JSON list of C-alpha atoms in Angstrom, two decimals:
[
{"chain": "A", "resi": 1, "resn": "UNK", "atom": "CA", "xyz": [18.64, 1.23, -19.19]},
{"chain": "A", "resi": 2, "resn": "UNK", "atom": "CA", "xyz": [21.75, 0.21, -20.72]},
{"chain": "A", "resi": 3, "resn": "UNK", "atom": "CA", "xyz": [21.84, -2.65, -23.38]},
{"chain": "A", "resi": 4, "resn": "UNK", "atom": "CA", "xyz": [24.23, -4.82, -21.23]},
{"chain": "A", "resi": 5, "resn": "UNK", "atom": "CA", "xyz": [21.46, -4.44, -18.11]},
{"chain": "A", "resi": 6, "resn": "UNK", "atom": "CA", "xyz": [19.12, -5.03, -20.36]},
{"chain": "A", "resi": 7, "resn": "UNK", "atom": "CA", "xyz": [20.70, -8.21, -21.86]},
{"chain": "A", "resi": 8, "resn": "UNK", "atom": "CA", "xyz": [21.27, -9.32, -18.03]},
{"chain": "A", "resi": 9, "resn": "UNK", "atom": "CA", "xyz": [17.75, -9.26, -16.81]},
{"chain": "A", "resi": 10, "resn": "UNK", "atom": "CA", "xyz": [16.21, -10.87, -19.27]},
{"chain": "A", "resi": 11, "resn": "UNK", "atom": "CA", "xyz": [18.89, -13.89, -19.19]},
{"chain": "A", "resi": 12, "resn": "UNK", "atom": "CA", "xyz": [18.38, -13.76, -15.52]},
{"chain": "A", "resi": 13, "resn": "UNK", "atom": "CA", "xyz": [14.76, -14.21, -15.99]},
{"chain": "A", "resi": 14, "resn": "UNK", "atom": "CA", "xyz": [14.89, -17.26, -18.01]},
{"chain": "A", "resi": 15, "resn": "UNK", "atom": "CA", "xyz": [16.90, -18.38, -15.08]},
{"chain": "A", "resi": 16, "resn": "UNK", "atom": "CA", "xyz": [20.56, -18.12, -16.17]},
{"chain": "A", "resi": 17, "resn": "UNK", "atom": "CA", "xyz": [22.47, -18.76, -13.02]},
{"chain": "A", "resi": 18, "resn": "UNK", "atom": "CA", "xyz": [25.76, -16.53, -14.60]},
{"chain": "A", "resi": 19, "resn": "UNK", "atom": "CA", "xyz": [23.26, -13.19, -15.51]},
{"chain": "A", "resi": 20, "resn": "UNK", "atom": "CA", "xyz": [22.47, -13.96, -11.91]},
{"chain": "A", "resi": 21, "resn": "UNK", "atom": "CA", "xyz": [25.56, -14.22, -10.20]},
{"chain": "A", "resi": 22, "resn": "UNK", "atom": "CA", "xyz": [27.26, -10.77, -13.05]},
{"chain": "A", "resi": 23, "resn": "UNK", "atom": "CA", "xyz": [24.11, -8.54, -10.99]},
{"chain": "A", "resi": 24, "resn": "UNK", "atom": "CA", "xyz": [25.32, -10.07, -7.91]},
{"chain": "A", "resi": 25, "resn": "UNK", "atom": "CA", "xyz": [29.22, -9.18, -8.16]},
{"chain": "A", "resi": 26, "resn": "UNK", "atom": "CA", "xyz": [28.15, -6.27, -9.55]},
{"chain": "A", "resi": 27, "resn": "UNK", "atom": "CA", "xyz": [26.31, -4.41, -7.32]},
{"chain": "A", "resi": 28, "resn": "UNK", "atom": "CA", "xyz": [26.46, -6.51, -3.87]},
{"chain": "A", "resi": 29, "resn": "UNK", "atom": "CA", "xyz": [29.08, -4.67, -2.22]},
{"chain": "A", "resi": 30, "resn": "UNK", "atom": "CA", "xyz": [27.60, -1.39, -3.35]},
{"chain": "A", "resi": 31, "resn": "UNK", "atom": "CA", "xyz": [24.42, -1.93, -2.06]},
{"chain": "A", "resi": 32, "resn": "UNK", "atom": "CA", "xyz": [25.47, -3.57, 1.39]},
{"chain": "A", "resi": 33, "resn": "UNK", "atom": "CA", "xyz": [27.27, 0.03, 2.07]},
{"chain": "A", "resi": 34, "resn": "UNK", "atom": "CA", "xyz": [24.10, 1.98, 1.35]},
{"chain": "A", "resi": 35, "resn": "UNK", "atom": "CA", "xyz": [22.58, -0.65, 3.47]},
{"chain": "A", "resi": 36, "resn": "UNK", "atom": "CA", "xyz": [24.94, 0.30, 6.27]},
{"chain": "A", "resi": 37, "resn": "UNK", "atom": "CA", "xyz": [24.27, 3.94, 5.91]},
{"chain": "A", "resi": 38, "resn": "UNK", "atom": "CA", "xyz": [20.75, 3.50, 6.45]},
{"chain": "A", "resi": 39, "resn": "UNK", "atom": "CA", "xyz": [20.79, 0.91, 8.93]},
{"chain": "A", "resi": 40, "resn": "UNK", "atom": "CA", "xyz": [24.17, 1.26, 11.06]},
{"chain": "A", "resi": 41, "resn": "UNK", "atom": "CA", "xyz": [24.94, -1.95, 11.41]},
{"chain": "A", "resi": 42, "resn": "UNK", "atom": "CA", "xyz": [27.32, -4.04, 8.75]},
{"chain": "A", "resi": 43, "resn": "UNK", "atom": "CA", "xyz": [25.65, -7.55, 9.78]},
{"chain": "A", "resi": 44, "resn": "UNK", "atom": "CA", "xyz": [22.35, -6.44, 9.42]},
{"chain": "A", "resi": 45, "resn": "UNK", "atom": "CA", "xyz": [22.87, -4.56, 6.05]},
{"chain": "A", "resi": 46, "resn": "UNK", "atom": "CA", "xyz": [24.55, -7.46, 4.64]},
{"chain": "A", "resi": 47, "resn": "UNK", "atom": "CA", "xyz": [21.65, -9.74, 5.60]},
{"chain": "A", "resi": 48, "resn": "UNK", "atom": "CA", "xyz": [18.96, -7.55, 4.42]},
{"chain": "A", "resi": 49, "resn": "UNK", "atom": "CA", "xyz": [21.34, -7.07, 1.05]},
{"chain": "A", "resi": 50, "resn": "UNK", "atom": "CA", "xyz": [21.39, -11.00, 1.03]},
{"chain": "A", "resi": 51, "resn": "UNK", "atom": "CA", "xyz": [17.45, -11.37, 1.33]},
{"chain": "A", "resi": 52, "resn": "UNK", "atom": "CA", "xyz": [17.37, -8.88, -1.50]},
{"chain": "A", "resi": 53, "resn": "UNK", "atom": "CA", "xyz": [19.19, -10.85, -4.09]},
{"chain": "A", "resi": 54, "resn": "UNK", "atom": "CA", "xyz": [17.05, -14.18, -2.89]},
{"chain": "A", "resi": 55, "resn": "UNK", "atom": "CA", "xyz": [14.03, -11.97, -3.76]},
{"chain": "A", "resi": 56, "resn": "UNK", "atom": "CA", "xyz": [15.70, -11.00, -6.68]},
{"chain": "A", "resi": 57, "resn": "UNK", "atom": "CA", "xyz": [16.36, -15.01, -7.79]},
{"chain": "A", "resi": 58, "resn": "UNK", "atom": "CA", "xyz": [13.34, -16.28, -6.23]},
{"chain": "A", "resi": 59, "resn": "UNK", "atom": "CA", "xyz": [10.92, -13.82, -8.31]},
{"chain": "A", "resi": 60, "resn": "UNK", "atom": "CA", "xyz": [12.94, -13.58, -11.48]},
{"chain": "A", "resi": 61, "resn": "UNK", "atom": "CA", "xyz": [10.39, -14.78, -13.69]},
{"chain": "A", "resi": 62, "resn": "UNK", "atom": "CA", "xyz": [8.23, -11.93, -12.72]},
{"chain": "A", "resi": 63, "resn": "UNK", "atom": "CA", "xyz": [10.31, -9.04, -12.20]},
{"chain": "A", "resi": 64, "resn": "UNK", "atom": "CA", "xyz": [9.80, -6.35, -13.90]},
{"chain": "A", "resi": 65, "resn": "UNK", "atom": "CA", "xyz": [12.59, -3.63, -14.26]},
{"chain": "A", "resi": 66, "resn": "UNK", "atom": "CA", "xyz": [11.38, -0.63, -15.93]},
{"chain": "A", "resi": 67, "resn": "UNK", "atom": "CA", "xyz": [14.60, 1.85, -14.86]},
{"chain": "A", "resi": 68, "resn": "UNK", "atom": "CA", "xyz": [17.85, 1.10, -14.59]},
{"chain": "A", "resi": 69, "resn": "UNK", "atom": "CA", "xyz": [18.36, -2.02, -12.48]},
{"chain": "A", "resi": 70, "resn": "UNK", "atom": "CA", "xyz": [21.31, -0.37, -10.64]},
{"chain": "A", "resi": 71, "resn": "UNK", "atom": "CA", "xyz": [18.50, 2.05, -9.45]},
{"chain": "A", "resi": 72, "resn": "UNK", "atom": "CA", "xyz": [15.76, -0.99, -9.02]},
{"chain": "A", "resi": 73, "resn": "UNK", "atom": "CA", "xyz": [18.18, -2.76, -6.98]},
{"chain": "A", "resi": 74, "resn": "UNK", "atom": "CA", "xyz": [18.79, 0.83, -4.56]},
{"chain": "A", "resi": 75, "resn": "UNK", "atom": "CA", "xyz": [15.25, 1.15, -4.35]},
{"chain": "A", "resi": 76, "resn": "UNK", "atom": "CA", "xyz": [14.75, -2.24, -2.87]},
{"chain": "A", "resi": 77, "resn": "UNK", "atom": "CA", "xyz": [17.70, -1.97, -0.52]},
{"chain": "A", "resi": 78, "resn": "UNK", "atom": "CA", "xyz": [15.95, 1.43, 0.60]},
{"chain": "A", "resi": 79, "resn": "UNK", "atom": "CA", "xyz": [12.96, 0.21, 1.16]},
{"chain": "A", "resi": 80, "resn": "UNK", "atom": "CA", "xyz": [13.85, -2.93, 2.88]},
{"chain": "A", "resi": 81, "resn": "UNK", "atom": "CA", "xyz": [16.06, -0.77, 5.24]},
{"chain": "A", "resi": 82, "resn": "UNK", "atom": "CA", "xyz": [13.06, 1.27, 5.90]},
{"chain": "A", "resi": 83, "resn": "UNK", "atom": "CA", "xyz": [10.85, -2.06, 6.73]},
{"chain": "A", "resi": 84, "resn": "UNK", "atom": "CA", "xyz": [14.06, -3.18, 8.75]},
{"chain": "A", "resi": 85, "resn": "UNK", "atom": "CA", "xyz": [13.74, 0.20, 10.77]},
{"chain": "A", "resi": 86, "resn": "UNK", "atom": "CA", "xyz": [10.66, 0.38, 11.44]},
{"chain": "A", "resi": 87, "resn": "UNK", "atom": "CA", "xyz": [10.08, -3.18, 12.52]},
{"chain": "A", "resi": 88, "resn": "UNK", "atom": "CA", "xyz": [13.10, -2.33, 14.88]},
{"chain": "A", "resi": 89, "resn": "UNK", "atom": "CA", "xyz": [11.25, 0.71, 16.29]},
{"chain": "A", "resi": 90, "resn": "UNK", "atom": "CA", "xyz": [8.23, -1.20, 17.19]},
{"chain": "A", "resi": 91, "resn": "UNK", "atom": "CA", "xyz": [10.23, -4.14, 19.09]},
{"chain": "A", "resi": 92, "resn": "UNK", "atom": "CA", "xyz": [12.23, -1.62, 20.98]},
{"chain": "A", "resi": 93, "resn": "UNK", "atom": "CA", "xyz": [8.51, 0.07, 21.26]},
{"chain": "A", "resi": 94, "resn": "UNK", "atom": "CA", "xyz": [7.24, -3.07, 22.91]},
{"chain": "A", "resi": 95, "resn": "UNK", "atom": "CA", "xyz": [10.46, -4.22, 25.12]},
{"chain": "A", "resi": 96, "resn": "UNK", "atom": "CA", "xyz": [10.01, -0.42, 27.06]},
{"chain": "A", "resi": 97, "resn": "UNK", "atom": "CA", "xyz": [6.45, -0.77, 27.50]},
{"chain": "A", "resi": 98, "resn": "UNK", "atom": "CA", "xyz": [7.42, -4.65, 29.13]},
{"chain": "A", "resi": 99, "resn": "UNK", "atom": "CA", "xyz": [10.36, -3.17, 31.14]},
{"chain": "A", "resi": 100, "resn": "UNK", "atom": "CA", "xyz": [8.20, -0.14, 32.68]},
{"chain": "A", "resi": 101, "resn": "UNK", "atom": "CA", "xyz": [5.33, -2.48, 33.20]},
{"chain": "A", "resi": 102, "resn": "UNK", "atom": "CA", "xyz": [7.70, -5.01, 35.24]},
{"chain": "A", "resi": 103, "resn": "UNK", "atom": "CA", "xyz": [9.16, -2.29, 37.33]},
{"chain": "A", "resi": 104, "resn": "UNK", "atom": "CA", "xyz": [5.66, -1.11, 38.18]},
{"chain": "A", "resi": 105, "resn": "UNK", "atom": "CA", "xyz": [3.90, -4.28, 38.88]},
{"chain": "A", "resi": 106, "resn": "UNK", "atom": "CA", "xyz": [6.98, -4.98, 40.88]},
{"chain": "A", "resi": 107, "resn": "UNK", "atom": "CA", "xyz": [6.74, -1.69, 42.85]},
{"chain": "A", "resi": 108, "resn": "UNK", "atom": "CA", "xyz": [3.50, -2.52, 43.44]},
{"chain": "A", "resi": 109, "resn": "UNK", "atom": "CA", "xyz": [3.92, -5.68, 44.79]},
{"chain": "A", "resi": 110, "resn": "UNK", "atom": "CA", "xyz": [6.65, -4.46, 46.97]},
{"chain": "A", "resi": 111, "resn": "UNK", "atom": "CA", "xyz": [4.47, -2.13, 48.47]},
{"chain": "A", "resi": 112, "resn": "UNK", "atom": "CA", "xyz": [1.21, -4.49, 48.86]},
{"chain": "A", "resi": 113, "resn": "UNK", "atom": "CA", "xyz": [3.37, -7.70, 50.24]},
{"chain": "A", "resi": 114, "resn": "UNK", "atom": "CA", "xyz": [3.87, -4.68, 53.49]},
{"chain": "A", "resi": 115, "resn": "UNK", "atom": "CA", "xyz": [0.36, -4.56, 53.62]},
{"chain": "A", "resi": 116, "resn": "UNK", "atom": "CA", "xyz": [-0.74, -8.30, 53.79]},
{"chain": "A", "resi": 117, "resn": "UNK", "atom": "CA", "xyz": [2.33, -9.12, 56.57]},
{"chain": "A", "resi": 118, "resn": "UNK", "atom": "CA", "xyz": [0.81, -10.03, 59.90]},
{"chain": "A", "resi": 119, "resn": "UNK", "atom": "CA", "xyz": [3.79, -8.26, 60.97]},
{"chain": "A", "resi": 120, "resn": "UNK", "atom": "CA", "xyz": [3.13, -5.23, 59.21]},
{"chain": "A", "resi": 121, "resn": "UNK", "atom": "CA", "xyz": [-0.54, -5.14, 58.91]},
{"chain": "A", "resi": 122, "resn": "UNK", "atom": "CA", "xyz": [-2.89, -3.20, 61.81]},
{"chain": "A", "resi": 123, "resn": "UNK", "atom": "CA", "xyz": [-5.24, -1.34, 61.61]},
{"chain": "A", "resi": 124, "resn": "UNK", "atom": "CA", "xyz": [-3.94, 2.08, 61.65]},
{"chain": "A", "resi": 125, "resn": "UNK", "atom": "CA", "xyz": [-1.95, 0.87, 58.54]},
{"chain": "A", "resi": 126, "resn": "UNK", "atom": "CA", "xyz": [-5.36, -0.36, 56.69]},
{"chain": "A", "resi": 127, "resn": "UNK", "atom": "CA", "xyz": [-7.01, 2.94, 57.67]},
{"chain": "A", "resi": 128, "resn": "UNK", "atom": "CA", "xyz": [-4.14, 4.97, 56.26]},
{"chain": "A", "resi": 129, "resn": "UNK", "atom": "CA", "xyz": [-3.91, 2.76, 53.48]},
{"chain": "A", "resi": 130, "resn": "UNK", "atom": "CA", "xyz": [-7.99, 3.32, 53.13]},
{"chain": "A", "resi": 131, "resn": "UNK", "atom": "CA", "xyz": [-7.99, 7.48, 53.24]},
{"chain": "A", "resi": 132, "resn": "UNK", "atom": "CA", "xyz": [-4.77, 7.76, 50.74]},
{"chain": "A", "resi": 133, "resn": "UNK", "atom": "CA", "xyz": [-6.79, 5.44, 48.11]},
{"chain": "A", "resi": 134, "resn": "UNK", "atom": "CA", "xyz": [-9.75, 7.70, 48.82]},
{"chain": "A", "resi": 135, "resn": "UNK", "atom": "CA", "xyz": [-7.49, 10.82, 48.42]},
{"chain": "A", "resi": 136, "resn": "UNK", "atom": "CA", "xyz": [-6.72, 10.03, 44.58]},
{"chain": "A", "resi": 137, "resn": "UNK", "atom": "CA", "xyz": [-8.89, 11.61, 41.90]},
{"chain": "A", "resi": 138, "resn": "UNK", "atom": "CA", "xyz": [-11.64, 9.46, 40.55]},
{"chain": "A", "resi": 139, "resn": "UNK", "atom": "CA", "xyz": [-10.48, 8.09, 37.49]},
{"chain": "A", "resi": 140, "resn": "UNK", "atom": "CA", "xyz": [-7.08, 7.32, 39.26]},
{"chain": "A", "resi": 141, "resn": "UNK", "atom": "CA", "xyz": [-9.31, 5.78, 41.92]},
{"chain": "A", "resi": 142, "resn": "UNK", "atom": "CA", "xyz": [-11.70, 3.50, 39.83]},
{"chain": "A", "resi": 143, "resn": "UNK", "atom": "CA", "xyz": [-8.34, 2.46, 37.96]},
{"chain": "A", "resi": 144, "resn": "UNK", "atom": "CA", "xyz": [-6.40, 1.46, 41.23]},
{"chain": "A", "resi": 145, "resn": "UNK", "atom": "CA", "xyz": [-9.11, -0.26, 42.53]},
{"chain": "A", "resi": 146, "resn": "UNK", "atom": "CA", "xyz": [-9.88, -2.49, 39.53]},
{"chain": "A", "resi": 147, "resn": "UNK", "atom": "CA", "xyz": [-5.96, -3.00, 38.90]},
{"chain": "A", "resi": 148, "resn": "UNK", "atom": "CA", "xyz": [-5.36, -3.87, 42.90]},
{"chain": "A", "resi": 149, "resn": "UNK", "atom": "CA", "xyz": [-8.57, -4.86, 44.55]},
{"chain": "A", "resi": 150, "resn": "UNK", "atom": "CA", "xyz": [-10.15, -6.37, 42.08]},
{"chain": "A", "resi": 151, "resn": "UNK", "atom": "CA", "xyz": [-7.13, -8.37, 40.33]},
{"chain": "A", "resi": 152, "resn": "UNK", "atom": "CA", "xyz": [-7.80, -6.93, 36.96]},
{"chain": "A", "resi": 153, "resn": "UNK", "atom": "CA", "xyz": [-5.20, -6.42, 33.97]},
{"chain": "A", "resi": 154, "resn": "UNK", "atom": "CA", "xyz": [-4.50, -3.28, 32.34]},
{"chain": "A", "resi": 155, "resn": "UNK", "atom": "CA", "xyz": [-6.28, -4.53, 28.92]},
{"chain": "A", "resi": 156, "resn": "UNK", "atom": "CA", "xyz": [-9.20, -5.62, 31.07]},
{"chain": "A", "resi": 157, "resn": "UNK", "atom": "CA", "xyz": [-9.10, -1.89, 32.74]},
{"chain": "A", "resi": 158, "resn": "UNK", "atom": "CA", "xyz": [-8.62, -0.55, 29.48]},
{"chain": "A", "resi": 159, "resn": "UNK", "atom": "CA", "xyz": [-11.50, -2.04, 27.43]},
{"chain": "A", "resi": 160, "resn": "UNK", "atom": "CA", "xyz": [-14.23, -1.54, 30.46]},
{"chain": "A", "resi": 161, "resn": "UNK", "atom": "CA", "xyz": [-12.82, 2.09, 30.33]},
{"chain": "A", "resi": 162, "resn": "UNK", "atom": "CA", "xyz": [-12.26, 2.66, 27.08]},
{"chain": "A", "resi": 163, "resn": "UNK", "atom": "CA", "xyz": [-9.24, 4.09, 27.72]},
{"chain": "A", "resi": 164, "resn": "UNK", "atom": "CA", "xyz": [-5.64, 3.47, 26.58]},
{"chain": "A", "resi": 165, "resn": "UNK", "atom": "CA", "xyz": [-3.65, 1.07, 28.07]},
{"chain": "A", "resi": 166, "resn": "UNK", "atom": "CA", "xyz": [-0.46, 3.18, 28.08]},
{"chain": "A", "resi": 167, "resn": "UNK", "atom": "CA", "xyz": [-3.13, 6.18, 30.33]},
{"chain": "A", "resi": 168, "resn": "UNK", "atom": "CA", "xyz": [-3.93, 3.00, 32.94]},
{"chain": "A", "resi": 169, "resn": "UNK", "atom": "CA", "xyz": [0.00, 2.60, 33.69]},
{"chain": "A", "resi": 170, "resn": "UNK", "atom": "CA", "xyz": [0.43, 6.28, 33.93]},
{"chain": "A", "resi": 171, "resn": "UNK", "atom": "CA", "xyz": [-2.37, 6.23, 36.30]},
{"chain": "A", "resi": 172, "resn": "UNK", "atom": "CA", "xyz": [-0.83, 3.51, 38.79]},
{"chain": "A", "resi": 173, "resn": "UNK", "atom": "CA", "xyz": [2.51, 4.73, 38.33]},
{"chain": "A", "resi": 174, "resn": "UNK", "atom": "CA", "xyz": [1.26, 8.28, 39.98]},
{"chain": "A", "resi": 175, "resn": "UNK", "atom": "CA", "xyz": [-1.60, 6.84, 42.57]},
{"chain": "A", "resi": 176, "resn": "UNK", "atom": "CA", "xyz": [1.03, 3.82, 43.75]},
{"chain": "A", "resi": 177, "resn": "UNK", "atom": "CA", "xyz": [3.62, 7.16, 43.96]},
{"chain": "A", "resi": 178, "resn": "UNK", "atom": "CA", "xyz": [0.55, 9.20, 46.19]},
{"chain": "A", "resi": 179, "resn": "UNK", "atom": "CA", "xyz": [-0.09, 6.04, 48.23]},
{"chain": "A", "resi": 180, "resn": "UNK", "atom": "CA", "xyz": [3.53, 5.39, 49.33]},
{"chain": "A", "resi": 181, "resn": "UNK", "atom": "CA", "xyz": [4.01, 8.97, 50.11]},
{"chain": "A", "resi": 182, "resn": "UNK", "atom": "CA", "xyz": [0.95, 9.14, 51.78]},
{"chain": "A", "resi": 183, "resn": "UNK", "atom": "CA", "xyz": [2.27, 5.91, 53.89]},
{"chain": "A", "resi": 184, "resn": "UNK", "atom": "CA", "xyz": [5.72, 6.98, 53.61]},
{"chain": "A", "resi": 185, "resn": "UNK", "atom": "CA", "xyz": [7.37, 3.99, 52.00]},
{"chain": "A", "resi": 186, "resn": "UNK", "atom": "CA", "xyz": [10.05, 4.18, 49.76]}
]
């Protein structure tokens, strides 16, 4: 560690504004392009390199540098680039699992608002509707049933199974699939 850095982080730990605002000028534009490398996005790797130096000036007192603090400060930027990422996978993550759970339930309500028509409902529909339920595999079976007879929802399903809910959707996505072929809708 040079003398100068060292000089700096101890006056910015005693809460010297200038030592503060030297790191700042010093390294902010450096570390918001490594930001952008990692993260692709300029907003976003300014705002994470602008949380950074808040950290930085929030926790001075108890900082504690032991490298250089040009490689302290890439290390955080790294790291909260990584958190940054990964909280980004797992919202994307969710928002797919939403979107293909929409499009099912609404593919399955499409195809049981046919059923329970008085126009379209008779008999022969009911008893085609009854043999391609009883065509799908057991597990697929048990699963539609509880999901469309019964009114249940797929974390319901999936705790009396003990299966995953991610395997339940699957499930309906191929026995609703079966059914309409079997009734040739769609």
């Amino acid at each position: 560690m040079y003398e100068n850095e060292s000089y700096l982080i101890k006056q910015l730990q005693k809460g010297d504004e200038k030592a503060f605002e030297k790191i700042f000028k010093t390294y902010y534009i450096s570390l918001v392009n490594y930001a952008i490398g990692l993260v692709s996005d300029i907003e976003t790797a300014k705002d994470l390199t602008e949380d950074i130096f808040y950290f930085i000036w929030d926790n001075r007192k108890i900082i504690h540098i032991s490298q250089s603090l040009r490689g302290y400060l890439y290390k955080i930027t790294h790291n909260k680039c990584l958190d940054y990422l990964k909280r980004q996978q797992v919202k994307q993550k969710h928002i797919k699992e939403v979107i293909i759970s929409k499009k099912q339930e609404e593919q399955e309500n499409i195809l049981f608002a046919s059923f329970y028509q008085p126009d379209y409902f008779s008999e022969e529909l009911e008893l085609k509707l009854k043999t391609a339920i009883d065509s799908l595999p057991k597990q697929a079976k048990i699963i539609f049933i509880m999901k469309r007879l019964k009114g249940m929802s797929y974390k319901e399903i999936s705790k009396e199974l003990n299966i995953s809910e991610n395997t339940i959707r699957k499930q309906m996505s191929r026995s609703l699939q079966k059914i309409m072929t079997a009734l040739k809708i769609g």
